[in-house]
Every structure is written in structure tokens, then in C-alpha cells.
Amino acid sequence: MSSNKIQKICCIGAGYVGGPTMSVIADKCPDLEIRVVDINKERIDAWNDSDLNKLPIYEPGLDRIISRTRGRNLFFSSEMEKSISDADMVFISVNTPTKTKGLGAGQASDLSWVEASARQVAKYAKGHTIVIEKSTLPVRTAQAIKEILNTANREDQKNQISKTFSVLSNPEFLAEGTAINDLEKPDRVLIGGEDLEAVNALVNVYMNWVPRNQIICTNLWSSELSKLAANAFLAQRISSINSISAFCEATGADVKEVAKAIGTDKRIGNQFLRAGPGFGGSCFKKDILNLVYLSGYFGLPEVAKYWNQVVVINTWQQDRIYKIVLEKLFGTVNGKNIAILGFSFKANTNDTRESPAIRICSELLEEGAVLSIYDPKVSSERIEEDLEKFSFNNQCIWKMANSIPEALKNVDAVLILTAWDEFFGLDWNYLASLMRSPAWVFDTRSVVNRQEIENTGLNLWKLGEGD
Ligand code: UDX
Ligand code: ADP
């Protein structure tokens, strides 16, 4: 296929990756027609809602792009067959959660959705189709996709239907909350594949807005592994600084000062050194666990153990926080009111997957605390689902607050878990007057100013500084 033949793109999966990625491609390539399909009809309806506040995901700047591309060259639909058969290029962008049962449970990725998508492509594609794996996947998944597509191809050949496929890996490096900027100005685009024509076709799509020298082409497996390795390295930095945060609290050092001092070393760099309640999101833990699983599979137990420790520290950090809350509140939170500010795994997203808030809130609820939770973008239905996963013997008591003052009314403590903009520069004099006395502020994201809090008579504990 010659690259200039790409006219129609289909993306399977209208989630946090597929939605924003296709919106930006549609915006930058007005000559391409892009259809995003999903088995979840409700999600498709939400993407098509005329009220842009009802888009299924919150991502700064996304509504602006949707408003100029949707209906022009970007379409969200449930019409799987036609969208795939018309497409020259199909992106697979479906969920790949960690397996919960069977071989590799708790570590390996569940590829059911990827496999189902590949089967749909195999069934409906016509002529030559470039299939691109976009979901975060373990190394060698492209091979599995190839095998599914080739099997279908052999069957069709018997029926004298000619269809051919090229499989590419094109991992996504966008971070939620900054997805639009990451897509519009990526550090690099990575494309893995052996079929040069297919690779060039995809390069040409990106060259509509990404300089050629930022598009790295490599083989399939290097591309797949680079994604896992990049996320593992990023997560490792967070666990490293979080381990140092505990050290700072014990010694009187300040983790922000330490991060600043080490970050000025060019070899270390100043990004991803913010201590906090641990990393969340759909990728980091899943990717590291994949790496751990594959290391074991390939007979590299020391490598597996090394990366697993990044996850161990992450869970430990979350547990450490709830235990500190407990300890400061005289060893018990039973019946005490605690406000939670921020439930998403980071600011500027409504995503709660693997959010530290889930584990920390669950532990506090298990201890008998009564929580009032405020988050500017996460819905109460989402929180209910997240907290339902845990059994509290019917003792689960939490409520959603519609504002920060409502959340803080009559509480014994407030725990800040996400660095939403609106949590900075709050009027703590006023907020302190709403809280019970003596009350605590637990700040895990370095949001508040120590002097300001202490002037109000509130007690303060800051992660990486202590009290
Ligand atoms: C990550 C990768 O950054 C992205 O390249 C990949 O494609 C998907 O996974 P994402 O999970 O959306 O993106 O957000 P990111 O900004 O990386 O944050 C992940 C978690 O780490 C969040 O919980 C965040 O609060 C935490 N974090 C990040 C810190 O605790 N400290 C930091 O310094 C940076
Ligand atoms: P990500 O963060 O990787 O984008 P999401 O869970 O947000 O993950 O989105 C994945 C989307 O893929 C979901 O909306 C899900 O309904 C969709 N999906 C999963 N399997 C299929 C499939 N076989 N065909 C179409 N859509 C699918």
C-alpha cells in the first residue's frame, strides 16, 4: 500500500487513550476520516452528546478539539463492521487490565479485549489493512495479533476473499490531564514494525504535525518493550522519591528541598520527583507487573524482584499514610469525621483507576472513619464503585461533598490526596472555623503553606516533612 492511500482510520476503543488520540489526529489531519468505535453504547452516546460537559472523560482542552472535529472528520459510533471494513488503518485501543484469575493472575495483562478486537478486524477487514496496537501491551502481543489475523486470512483465502494485514506497534505516551498537549507536542512518536510501507504510512500521518526527527522507527518488540520500560522507569522515580520522603520525615529533612537539589543534576533531571501518596493510573502498576511477569517467564527472577519492589514501595507509601492519620488521631479514627480532598489518581482527570485514594479511603473506612469526599471531577457513582470493591461488613460510611467547605464541616481531619488547582490558596482561617478542634490537616501533595495552617491553630502533617 502506498502511504498516500490512507484515507480512513478506525479506532477500536473510545477510552482515555482512543478518544483523545483520535481527536488530535482528526484535528491535525483534516483530510483523514476517523471513526472511533466501542462496544459500550453508552460511552459512544456520551462522546456524541451535544453538551460537551458530558464527554465520558475529562481532559483539559479536549472539548475544544471535539467541537471542531466531531461530525467533520471525526465520528463516534457503534457500527463496528462498516467502520473496520472501510478503514485502511485500524488502531486497537482497548482496555488491558491486569488478570484477576488464571495463569499470571495479579501480574499478566488480560488480553481478552485485544484478542476480541483482532478477531473483529480479521472478520470485517477488506483489502489491505494496517493494524496498529495502541493499548499498553506486554512484549510480543503484536505477534499474537498477527497470528489471529493470519489465521482469518487463510480461511478467507479458501473462500477466495483477499485480505492482507500489516501489524505495527505505536505505543501511547500521553499522560492523563495533559493528554492534548502530550499528543500535540510529543517528545517522540514510536513506531515498531517490519513492513516499511506500513511504517511509512503511519509516519506520514504523524508528520502532519510532528517533526520527522522526533518519530522513531524500530522493530516491533523493541517498540513494545520501550513502552513498558519507559513507564517502569517513571514509576521507579516516584517510588524512589517516596522512599526518601519517609526518610525525610524521620530525620527532619524536607523532601522538596532534596528533590530540588538532586533534580538540578542534569543526569538525574527535575521531572517526576514529586513525593506523594504513590502512583496511580491505569498504566504504571500494570506495566511493571507485566515486566515482572515476563521477567519470571523468561527465567530472570532477579529482574522480576527488582521491578516488583517499585510496586511494593508504592503500596507501602499508601499504607504508611493511613497509619499516620490513625496515629495522629490518638490511635483511632472510629466514628471520627475525615474530609478527603481529591479522589482522582492525579489532578485534571476524572480517572480513578489505581488511585491511591481508593486504598487509603478503604483502610480508613475499615477503621471506622466517616468520610466526606470532595473531588471537582469524579462522580459519586465512580467513587461508589471503587469503594464497593471492599467489604466493610456494612460499616461503610462515606458521603460525597459538593464543595470544599461542605466536606470540611465538623471534621476532625482533612486529608489532601490530589493536587487539584483549587486546593491551593484556600482560606484556611475560614475552613478551620468549620472543623472540630483539635483538628489535623494531612497534606500528601504539598498543597498547603505550613505557616498559614499553623496560624489558624490547626495541626499539620506534610508528606516528606512530617509535623
Ligand atoms: C503515565 C505516563 O506518564 C504516560 O507516558 C503513559 O502513557 C501512561 O502512564 P499517567 O498515568 O496518565 O501517564 O499520569 P502521570 O502523570 O505519569 O502520573 C502517574 C502517577 O504518578 C499519578 O498518580 C501521579 O500523581 C504520580 N506522580 C507523578 C507522582 O506521584 N509524582 C511525580 O513526580 C509524578
Ligand atoms: P484506555 O485507558 O486504555 O483507553 P479505557 O478502559 O478507558 O482504556 O478504554 C477502553 C475502551 O475499549 C472501553 O471503552 C471499552 O468499552 C472498549 N472496548 C473493549 N473491548 C472492545 C471491543 N472488542 N470492541 C470495541 N470496543 C472495545
Coordinates of C-alpha atoms and ligand atoms in Angstrom, one line a residue:
M1 CA 0.0 0.0 0.0
S2 CA 1.3 3.4 -0.8
S3 CA 1.2 5.8 2.1
N4 CA -0.9 8.4 0.4
K5 CA -3.7 5.9 0.1
I6 CA -4.6 6.2 3.8
Q7 CA -7.9 7.9 3.8
K8 CA -9.9 6.2 6.5
I9 CA -8.9 5.3 10.0
C10 CA -10.9 3.2 12.5
C11 CA -10.0 3.1 16.2
I12 CA -11.4 0.3 18.3
G13 CA -11.9 1.6 21.9
A14 CA -13.2 5.1 22.8
G15 CA -11.5 5.4 26.2
Y16 CA -8.8 7.6 27.8
V17 CA -6.4 6.7 25.0
G18 CA -8.5 6.2 21.9
G19 CA -10.7 9.2 22.4
P20 CA -8.1 12.0 22.9
T21 CA -5.6 10.4 20.4
M22 CA -8.1 10.2 17.6
S23 CA -9.4 13.7 18.3
V24 CA -5.9 15.1 17.9
I25 CA -5.2 13.1 14.8
A26 CA -8.6 14.3 13.3
D27 CA -7.7 17.8 14.2
K28 CA -4.2 17.7 12.7
C29 CA -5.2 15.7 9.6
P30 CA -8.5 17.2 8.2
D31 CA -8.2 15.0 5.1
L32 CA -8.5 11.8 7.1
E33 CA -11.8 10.4 8.1
I34 CA -11.7 8.8 11.5
R35 CA -14.2 6.6 13.1
V36 CA -13.9 5.6 16.8
V37 CA -16.0 2.5 17.7
D38 CA -16.7 1.0 21.1
I39 CA -18.8 -1.9 22.3
N40 CA -20.0 0.3 25.1
K41 CA -23.0 2.1 23.5
E42 CA -23.4 4.4 26.5
R43 CA -19.9 5.6 26.1
I44 CA -20.4 6.3 22.4
D45 CA -23.6 8.2 23.2
A46 CA -21.6 10.3 25.7
W47 CA -19.0 11.1 23.1
N48 CA -21.8 12.3 20.8
D49 CA -23.6 14.3 23.4
S50 CA -24.1 17.9 22.3
D51 CA -23.3 19.0 25.8
L52 CA -19.5 18.9 25.9
N53 CA -19.6 18.7 29.7
K54 CA -20.9 15.2 29.3
L55 CA -18.0 13.8 27.3
P56 CA -17.1 10.5 29.0
I57 CA -13.7 11.6 30.0
Y58 CA -12.4 14.9 31.4
E59 CA -9.3 16.1 29.8
P60 CA -8.3 19.8 29.6
G61 CA -8.7 21.1 26.0
L62 CA -10.4 18.0 24.7
D63 CA -13.9 19.7 24.4
R64 CA -12.4 22.5 22.2
I65 CA -10.9 19.9 19.8
I66 CA -14.1 17.8 19.8
S67 CA -16.2 20.8 19.0
R68 CA -14.3 21.5 15.8
T69 CA -13.7 17.9 14.6
R70 CA -16.8 15.9 15.6
G71 CA -19.1 15.4 12.6
R72 CA -16.4 16.9 10.3
N73 CA -13.9 14.1 10.1
L74 CA -14.2 12.5 13.5
F75 CA -17.1 10.2 14.2
F76 CA -18.0 8.1 17.3
S77 CA -20.1 5.1 16.5
S78 CA -21.1 1.5 17.4
E79 CA -21.0 0.4 13.8
M80 CA -18.1 -2.0 14.1
E81 CA -18.4 -3.8 10.8
K82 CA -18.6 -0.9 8.4
S83 CA -16.1 1.2 10.3
I84 CA -13.5 -1.6 10.1
S85 CA -14.2 -2.7 6.6
D86 CA -13.9 0.8 5.2
A87 CA -10.7 1.5 7.1
D88 CA -7.1 1.5 5.6
M89 CA -5.7 1.7 9.1
V90 CA -7.2 0.3 12.4
F91 CA -5.9 1.3 15.8
I92 CA -6.6 -1.1 18.7
S93 CA -7.0 1.0 21.8
V94 CA -9.0 -1.2 24.2
N95 CA -8.5 -1.9 27.9
T96 CA -5.8 -4.3 29.0
P97 CA -6.3 -4.7 32.8
T98 CA -4.2 -7.0 35.0
K99 CA -5.6 -10.5 35.0
T100 CA -7.6 -11.3 38.1
K101 CA -7.7 -15.1 37.7
G102 CA -5.9 -17.9 35.9
L103 CA -2.3 -18.2 34.9
G104 CA -0.4 -14.9 35.7
A105 CA -3.3 -13.6 37.8
G106 CA -2.3 -10.3 39.6
Q107 CA 0.6 -9.8 37.2
A108 CA 0.0 -10.5 33.5
S109 CA -2.3 -8.4 31.4
D110 CA -5.7 -9.7 30.4
L111 CA -5.6 -9.7 26.6
S112 CA -9.2 -10.8 26.1
W113 CA -10.3 -7.4 24.7
V114 CA -7.3 -7.1 22.4
E115 CA -7.9 -10.6 21.1
A116 CA -11.6 -9.9 20.6
S117 CA -10.7 -6.7 18.7
A118 CA -8.2 -8.6 16.5
R119 CA -10.9 -11.1 15.7
Q120 CA -13.3 -8.4 14.7
V121 CA -10.6 -6.9 12.4
A122 CA -9.9 -10.3 10.9
K123 CA -13.6 -10.8 10.2
Y124 CA -14.6 -7.4 8.8
A125 CA -11.5 -6.0 7.2
K126 CA -11.3 -5.7 3.4
G127 CA -8.3 -5.5 1.1
H128 CA -5.1 -4.5 2.8
T129 CA -5.3 -3.1 6.4
I130 CA -2.7 -1.7 8.7
V131 CA -3.4 -2.8 12.2
I132 CA -1.8 -0.8 15.0
E133 CA -1.5 -1.8 18.6
K134 CA -2.0 1.3 20.7
S135 CA -3.1 -0.2 24.0
T136 CA -0.3 -0.8 26.6
L137 CA 0.6 -4.4 26.0
P138 CA 3.1 -7.0 27.0
V139 CA 6.0 -7.7 24.7
R140 CA 5.1 -10.0 21.8
T141 CA 1.4 -9.1 21.7
A142 CA 1.8 -7.9 18.1
Q143 CA 2.9 -11.5 17.3
A144 CA -0.4 -12.8 18.8
I145 CA -2.4 -10.2 16.8
K146 CA -0.5 -11.2 13.7
E147 CA -1.4 -14.9 14.3
I148 CA -5.1 -14.1 14.7
L149 CA -5.2 -12.0 11.6
N150 CA -3.2 -14.5 9.5
T151 CA -5.5 -17.4 10.5
A152 CA -8.5 -15.4 9.4
N153 CA -6.6 -14.6 6.2
R154 CA -6.0 -18.3 5.5
E155 CA -9.7 -19.1 6.0
D156 CA -10.7 -16.2 3.7
Q157 CA -8.3 -17.3 1.0
K158 CA -10.1 -20.7 0.9
N159 CA -13.2 -18.7 0.1
Q160 CA -11.2 -16.6 -2.4
I161 CA -11.5 -13.4 -0.4
S162 CA -8.3 -11.5 -0.5
K163 CA -7.3 -9.6 2.7
T164 CA -3.9 -8.8 4.0
F165 CA -2.6 -7.2 7.1
S166 CA 0.5 -5.4 8.4
V167 CA 0.8 -5.1 12.2
L168 CA 2.6 -2.2 13.8
S169 CA 3.2 -1.2 17.4
N170 CA 2.7 2.5 18.2
P171 CA 2.7 2.9 22.0
E172 CA 1.0 5.8 23.5
F173 CA 3.0 8.1 25.9
L174 CA 0.2 10.5 26.8
A175 CA -0.3 11.3 30.4
E176 CA -3.9 12.0 31.6
G177 CA -4.6 15.6 32.5
T178 CA -2.0 16.7 29.9
A179 CA -3.1 14.4 27.1
I180 CA -3.8 17.1 24.5
N181 CA -0.5 18.8 24.9
D182 CA 1.3 15.4 25.0
L183 CA -0.3 14.4 21.7
E184 CA 0.2 17.8 20.0
K185 CA 3.8 18.2 21.2
P186 CA 5.1 14.7 21.9
D187 CA 8.7 14.2 23.0
R188 CA 8.7 11.4 20.4
V189 CA 6.4 9.1 18.5
L190 CA 7.5 5.5 18.5
I191 CA 6.6 3.1 15.7
G192 CA 7.6 -0.6 15.6
G193 CA 7.2 -2.8 12.6
E194 CA 8.9 -4.7 9.8
D195 CA 6.7 -3.7 6.9
L196 CA 8.3 -0.5 5.7
E197 CA 5.4 0.7 3.6
A198 CA 3.1 0.4 6.6
V199 CA 5.6 2.1 8.9
N200 CA 5.9 5.0 6.3
A201 CA 2.1 5.3 6.1
L202 CA 1.9 5.8 9.8
V203 CA 4.9 8.1 9.8
N204 CA 3.1 10.2 7.2
V205 CA 0.1 10.6 9.4
Y206 CA 2.2 11.9 12.3
M207 CA 4.3 14.1 10.0
N208 CA 1.2 16.3 9.7
W209 CA 2.4 17.9 12.9
V210 CA 5.4 16.0 14.4
P211 CA 8.9 16.7 13.0
R212 CA 10.3 13.7 11.3
N213 CA 13.4 13.6 13.6
Q214 CA 11.0 13.0 16.6
I215 CA 9.5 9.9 15.0
I216 CA 11.5 6.9 16.0
C217 CA 11.1 3.7 13.9
T218 CA 12.2 0.4 15.3
N219 CA 11.3 -3.2 15.3
L220 CA 8.1 -4.5 16.9
W221 CA 9.5 -5.9 20.1
S222 CA 11.8 -3.0 20.9
S223 CA 8.8 -0.7 20.5
E224 CA 6.6 -2.8 22.8
L225 CA 9.3 -3.2 25.4
S226 CA 10.2 0.6 25.2
K227 CA 6.7 1.4 26.4
L228 CA 6.9 -1.0 29.4
A229 CA 10.4 0.2 30.2
A230 CA 9.5 3.9 30.0
N231 CA 6.6 3.5 32.4
A232 CA 8.7 1.3 34.7
F233 CA 11.5 4.0 34.8
L234 CA 9.0 6.8 35.5
A235 CA 7.3 4.8 38.3
Q236 CA 10.6 3.8 39.7
R237 CA 11.5 7.5 40.2
I238 CA 8.3 8.0 42.1
S239 CA 8.9 5.1 44.4
S240 CA 12.5 6.3 44.9
I241 CA 11.4 9.8 45.9
N242 CA 8.6 8.4 48.1
S243 CA 11.1 6.2 49.9
I244 CA 13.2 9.3 50.5
S245 CA 10.0 11.1 51.8
A246 CA 9.8 8.7 54.7
F247 CA 13.5 9.2 55.4
C248 CA 12.9 13.0 55.4
E249 CA 10.1 12.7 57.9
A250 CA 12.3 10.6 60.2
T251 CA 15.3 12.9 60.0
G252 CA 13.8 16.4 59.7
A253 CA 14.9 16.9 56.1
D254 CA 12.4 18.3 53.5
V255 CA 11.7 16.1 50.5
K256 CA 11.0 19.1 48.3
E257 CA 14.4 20.5 49.1
V258 CA 16.1 17.1 48.4
A259 CA 14.2 16.7 45.1
K260 CA 15.3 20.2 44.1
A261 CA 18.9 19.5 45.0
I262 CA 19.1 16.2 43.2
G263 CA 17.0 17.3 40.2
T264 CA 19.4 20.1 39.2
D265 CA 21.9 17.4 38.3
K266 CA 21.3 17.1 34.6
R267 CA 21.9 13.4 34.7
I268 CA 19.0 13.0 37.1
G269 CA 16.7 15.8 35.8
N270 CA 14.0 17.5 37.7
Q271 CA 10.8 15.7 36.4
F272 CA 8.9 13.1 38.3
L273 CA 10.4 13.8 41.6
R274 CA 7.3 14.9 43.4
A275 CA 6.7 12.8 46.5
G276 CA 3.1 11.9 47.1
P277 CA 0.7 9.2 48.1
G278 CA 2.0 6.9 45.4
F279 CA 1.4 6.5 41.7
G280 CA -1.9 5.6 40.4
G281 CA -3.4 5.5 36.9
S282 CA -4.1 2.6 34.5
C283 CA -0.5 2.2 33.3
F284 CA 2.3 2.2 35.8
K285 CA 1.3 -0.7 38.1
K286 CA 0.0 -2.8 35.2
D287 CA 3.1 -2.3 33.1
I288 CA 5.5 -3.0 35.9
L289 CA 3.6 -6.1 36.9
N290 CA 3.8 -7.2 33.2
L291 CA 7.5 -6.7 33.3
V292 CA 7.7 -8.7 36.5
Y293 CA 5.6 -11.5 35.0
L294 CA 7.6 -11.6 31.7
S295 CA 10.9 -11.5 33.6
G296 CA 9.8 -14.6 35.5
Y297 CA 8.6 -16.2 32.3
F298 CA 11.9 -15.6 30.6
G299 CA 13.9 -17.0 33.6
L300 CA 15.1 -13.7 35.0
P301 CA 13.9 -13.8 38.7
E302 CA 16.3 -11.2 39.9
V303 CA 15.0 -8.7 37.3
A304 CA 11.4 -9.6 38.3
K305 CA 12.3 -9.0 42.0
Y306 CA 14.0 -5.7 41.2
W307 CA 11.0 -4.2 39.4
N308 CA 8.4 -5.7 41.8
Q309 CA 10.0 -3.6 44.6
V310 CA 8.8 -0.5 42.9
V311 CA 5.2 -1.6 43.3
V312 CA 5.9 -2.8 46.9
I313 CA 7.1 0.7 47.9
N314 CA 4.1 2.2 46.2
T315 CA 1.6 0.2 48.3
W316 CA 3.7 0.7 51.4
Q317 CA 3.5 4.5 50.9
Q318 CA -0.3 4.4 50.8
D319 CA -0.5 2.2 53.9
R320 CA 2.0 4.5 55.6
I321 CA -0.3 7.5 55.1
Y322 CA -3.4 6.0 56.6
K323 CA -1.4 4.7 59.5
I324 CA 0.0 8.2 60.2
V325 CA -3.6 9.6 60.1
L326 CA -4.5 6.9 62.6
E327 CA -1.6 7.6 64.9
K328 CA -2.1 11.4 64.9
L329 CA -5.7 11.0 65.8
F330 CA -4.8 9.3 69.0
G331 CA -4.7 5.8 67.5
T332 CA -8.3 5.6 66.4
V333 CA -10.5 7.0 63.7
N334 CA -13.5 5.0 64.7
G335 CA -16.5 7.3 64.4
K336 CA -14.3 10.3 63.5
N337 CA -15.2 12.5 60.6
I338 CA -12.4 12.9 58.0
A339 CA -12.6 15.0 54.8
I340 CA -10.9 13.7 51.7
L341 CA -9.9 16.3 49.1
G342 CA -9.3 14.7 45.8
F343 CA -10.2 11.2 44.7
S344 CA -8.8 11.0 41.1
F345 CA -5.3 9.5 40.8
K346 CA -3.9 12.9 39.8
A347 CA -5.2 16.4 39.0
N348 CA -7.0 17.3 35.8
T349 CA -8.6 13.9 35.2
N350 CA -11.8 12.2 36.3
D351 CA -10.0 8.8 36.2
T352 CA -9.7 6.9 39.4
R353 CA -8.1 3.7 38.2
E354 CA -5.5 2.6 40.8
S355 CA -5.9 5.9 42.6
P356 CA -4.1 6.0 46.0
A357 CA -7.3 7.4 47.3
I358 CA -9.1 4.1 46.9
R359 CA -6.8 2.2 49.1
I360 CA -6.3 4.9 51.7
C361 CA -10.1 5.6 52.0
S362 CA -10.8 1.9 52.2
E363 CA -8.3 1.5 55.0
L364 CA -9.8 4.5 56.9
L365 CA -13.3 3.2 56.4
E366 CA -12.3 -0.2 57.6
E367 CA -11.0 1.5 60.8
G368 CA -14.5 3.1 61.2
A369 CA -13.9 6.6 60.0
V370 CA -16.7 8.6 58.5
L371 CA -15.5 10.2 55.2
S372 CA -16.8 13.2 53.3
I373 CA -15.2 13.1 49.9
Y374 CA -14.8 16.1 47.6
D375 CA -13.4 15.9 44.0
P376 CA -14.1 18.5 41.3
K377 CA -14.5 15.9 38.5
V378 CA -15.0 12.4 39.9
S379 CA -18.7 11.4 40.1
S380 CA -20.2 9.8 43.2
E381 CA -21.2 6.8 41.1
R382 CA -17.5 6.2 40.3
I383 CA -16.4 6.5 43.9
E384 CA -19.2 4.2 45.0
E385 CA -18.0 1.5 42.5
D386 CA -14.4 2.0 43.7
L387 CA -15.2 1.7 47.4
E388 CA -17.7 -1.1 46.9
K389 CA -14.9 -3.5 45.9
F390 CA -14.0 -3.6 49.6
S391 CA -16.1 -5.3 52.3
F392 CA -16.8 -3.2 55.4
N393 CA -19.3 -5.5 57.0
N394 CA -21.9 -2.9 56.2
Q395 CA -20.0 -0.3 58.2
C396 CA -19.1 1.7 55.1
I397 CA -19.9 5.3 55.8
W398 CA -19.0 8.0 53.4
K399 CA -20.7 10.8 51.6
M400 CA -19.9 12.9 48.6
A401 CA -19.5 16.6 49.3
N402 CA -20.3 19.3 46.7
S403 CA -17.8 21.8 47.9
I404 CA -14.7 22.1 50.0
P405 CA -16.5 23.8 52.9
E406 CA -19.2 21.2 52.9
A407 CA -16.5 18.5 53.0
L408 CA -14.7 20.1 55.9
K409 CA -17.7 20.8 58.1
N410 CA -17.3 19.3 61.6
V411 CA -14.4 17.1 60.6
D412 CA -11.5 16.0 62.9
A413 CA -9.1 15.9 60.0
V414 CA -8.7 16.7 56.3
L415 CA -6.6 14.6 54.0
I416 CA -5.4 16.1 50.7
L417 CA -4.8 13.3 48.2
T418 CA -4.9 15.1 44.8
A419 CA -3.2 18.3 43.8
W420 CA -6.2 20.0 42.1
D421 CA -5.6 23.7 41.4
E422 CA -8.5 24.7 43.5
F423 CA -6.9 23.2 46.6
F424 CA -4.1 25.7 46.5
G425 CA -4.5 29.1 48.2
L426 CA -7.6 28.1 50.2
D427 CA -8.9 30.4 53.0
W428 CA -7.7 28.2 55.9
N429 CA -8.9 30.7 58.5
Y430 CA -12.4 30.2 57.3
L431 CA -12.0 26.4 56.8
A432 CA -10.5 26.0 60.3
S433 CA -13.6 27.6 61.8
L434 CA -15.8 24.8 60.2
M435 CA -13.7 22.0 61.6
R436 CA -13.7 20.4 65.1
S437 CA -10.9 21.2 67.5
P438 CA -8.2 20.0 67.7
A439 CA -8.2 19.2 64.0
W440 CA -5.5 18.0 61.6
V441 CA -4.5 18.8 58.1
F442 CA -2.7 15.9 56.3
D443 CA -1.2 17.1 53.1
T444 CA 0.2 14.4 50.8
R445 CA 0.7 16.6 47.8
S446 CA 2.4 19.7 49.2
V447 CA -0.5 21.9 48.6
V448 CA -0.7 24.0 51.7
N449 CA 1.5 26.6 53.2
R450 CA 2.8 25.5 56.7
Q451 CA 2.8 29.0 58.2
E452 CA -0.7 29.7 57.1
I453 CA -2.1 26.5 58.5
E454 CA -0.3 26.8 61.8
N455 CA -1.5 30.4 62.2
T456 CA -5.1 29.1 62.3
G457 CA -4.3 26.7 65.1
L458 CA -4.7 23.6 63.0
N459 CA -2.2 20.8 63.3
L460 CA -0.4 20.0 60.1
W461 CA 1.4 16.9 58.8
K462 CA 3.0 17.1 55.4
L463 CA 4.3 14.2 53.5
G464 CA 8.1 14.3 53.2
E465 CA 8.3 16.9 56.0
G466 CA 6.4 15.5 58.9
D467 CA 4.7 17.7 61.6
Ligands
UDX1 C1 1.7 7.6 32.6 C2 2.9 8.0 31.7 O1 3.3 9.3 32.2 C3 2.5 8.1 30.3 O2 3.6 8.4 29.5 C4 1.9 6.7 29.9 O3 1.5 6.8 28.5 C5 0.7 6.4 30.8 O4 1.1 6.4 32.1 P1 -0.5 8.8 33.6 O5 -0.6 7.6 34.4 O6 -1.7 9.3 32.9 O7 0.7 8.6 32.5 O8 0.0 10.1 34.5 P2 1.4 10.5 35.2 O9 1.5 12.0 35.1 O10 2.5 9.8 34.6 O11 1.2 10.2 36.7 C6 1.1 8.9 37.2 C7 1.0 8.8 38.7 O12 2.3 9.2 39.2 C8 0.0 9.8 39.3 O13 -0.7 9.1 40.3 C9 0.8 11.0 39.8 O14 0.2 11.6 40.8 C10 2.1 10.2 40.2 N1 3.2 11.1 40.2 C11 3.7 11.6 39.0 C12 3.9 11.4 41.4 O15 3.4 10.9 42.5 N2 5.0 12.2 41.4 C13 5.5 12.7 40.3 O16 6.5 13.4 40.3 C14 4.9 12.4 39.0
ADP2 P1 -7.6 3.1 28.0 O1 -7.2 4.0 29.2 O2 -6.6 2.1 27.6 O3 -8.1 4.0 26.8 P2 -10.4 2.6 28.7 O4 -10.9 1.5 29.6 O5 -10.6 4.0 29.0 O6 -8.8 2.2 28.5 O7 -11.0 2.4 27.2 C1 -11.0 1.2 26.5 C2 -12.3 1.1 25.7 O8 -12.3 0.0 24.8 C3 -13.6 0.9 26.6 O9 -14.5 2.0 26.3 C4 -14.2 -0.4 26.1 O10 -15.6 -0.5 26.1 C5 -13.6 -0.6 24.7 N1 -13.5 -1.9 24.2 C6 -13.1 -3.0 24.8 N2 -13.2 -4.1 24.0 C7 -13.7 -3.7 22.8 C8 -14.0 -4.4 21.6 N3 -13.8 -5.7 21.4 N4 -14.6 -3.6 20.6 C9 -14.8 -2.3 20.8 N5 -14.5 -1.6 21.9 C10 -14.0 -2.3 23.0

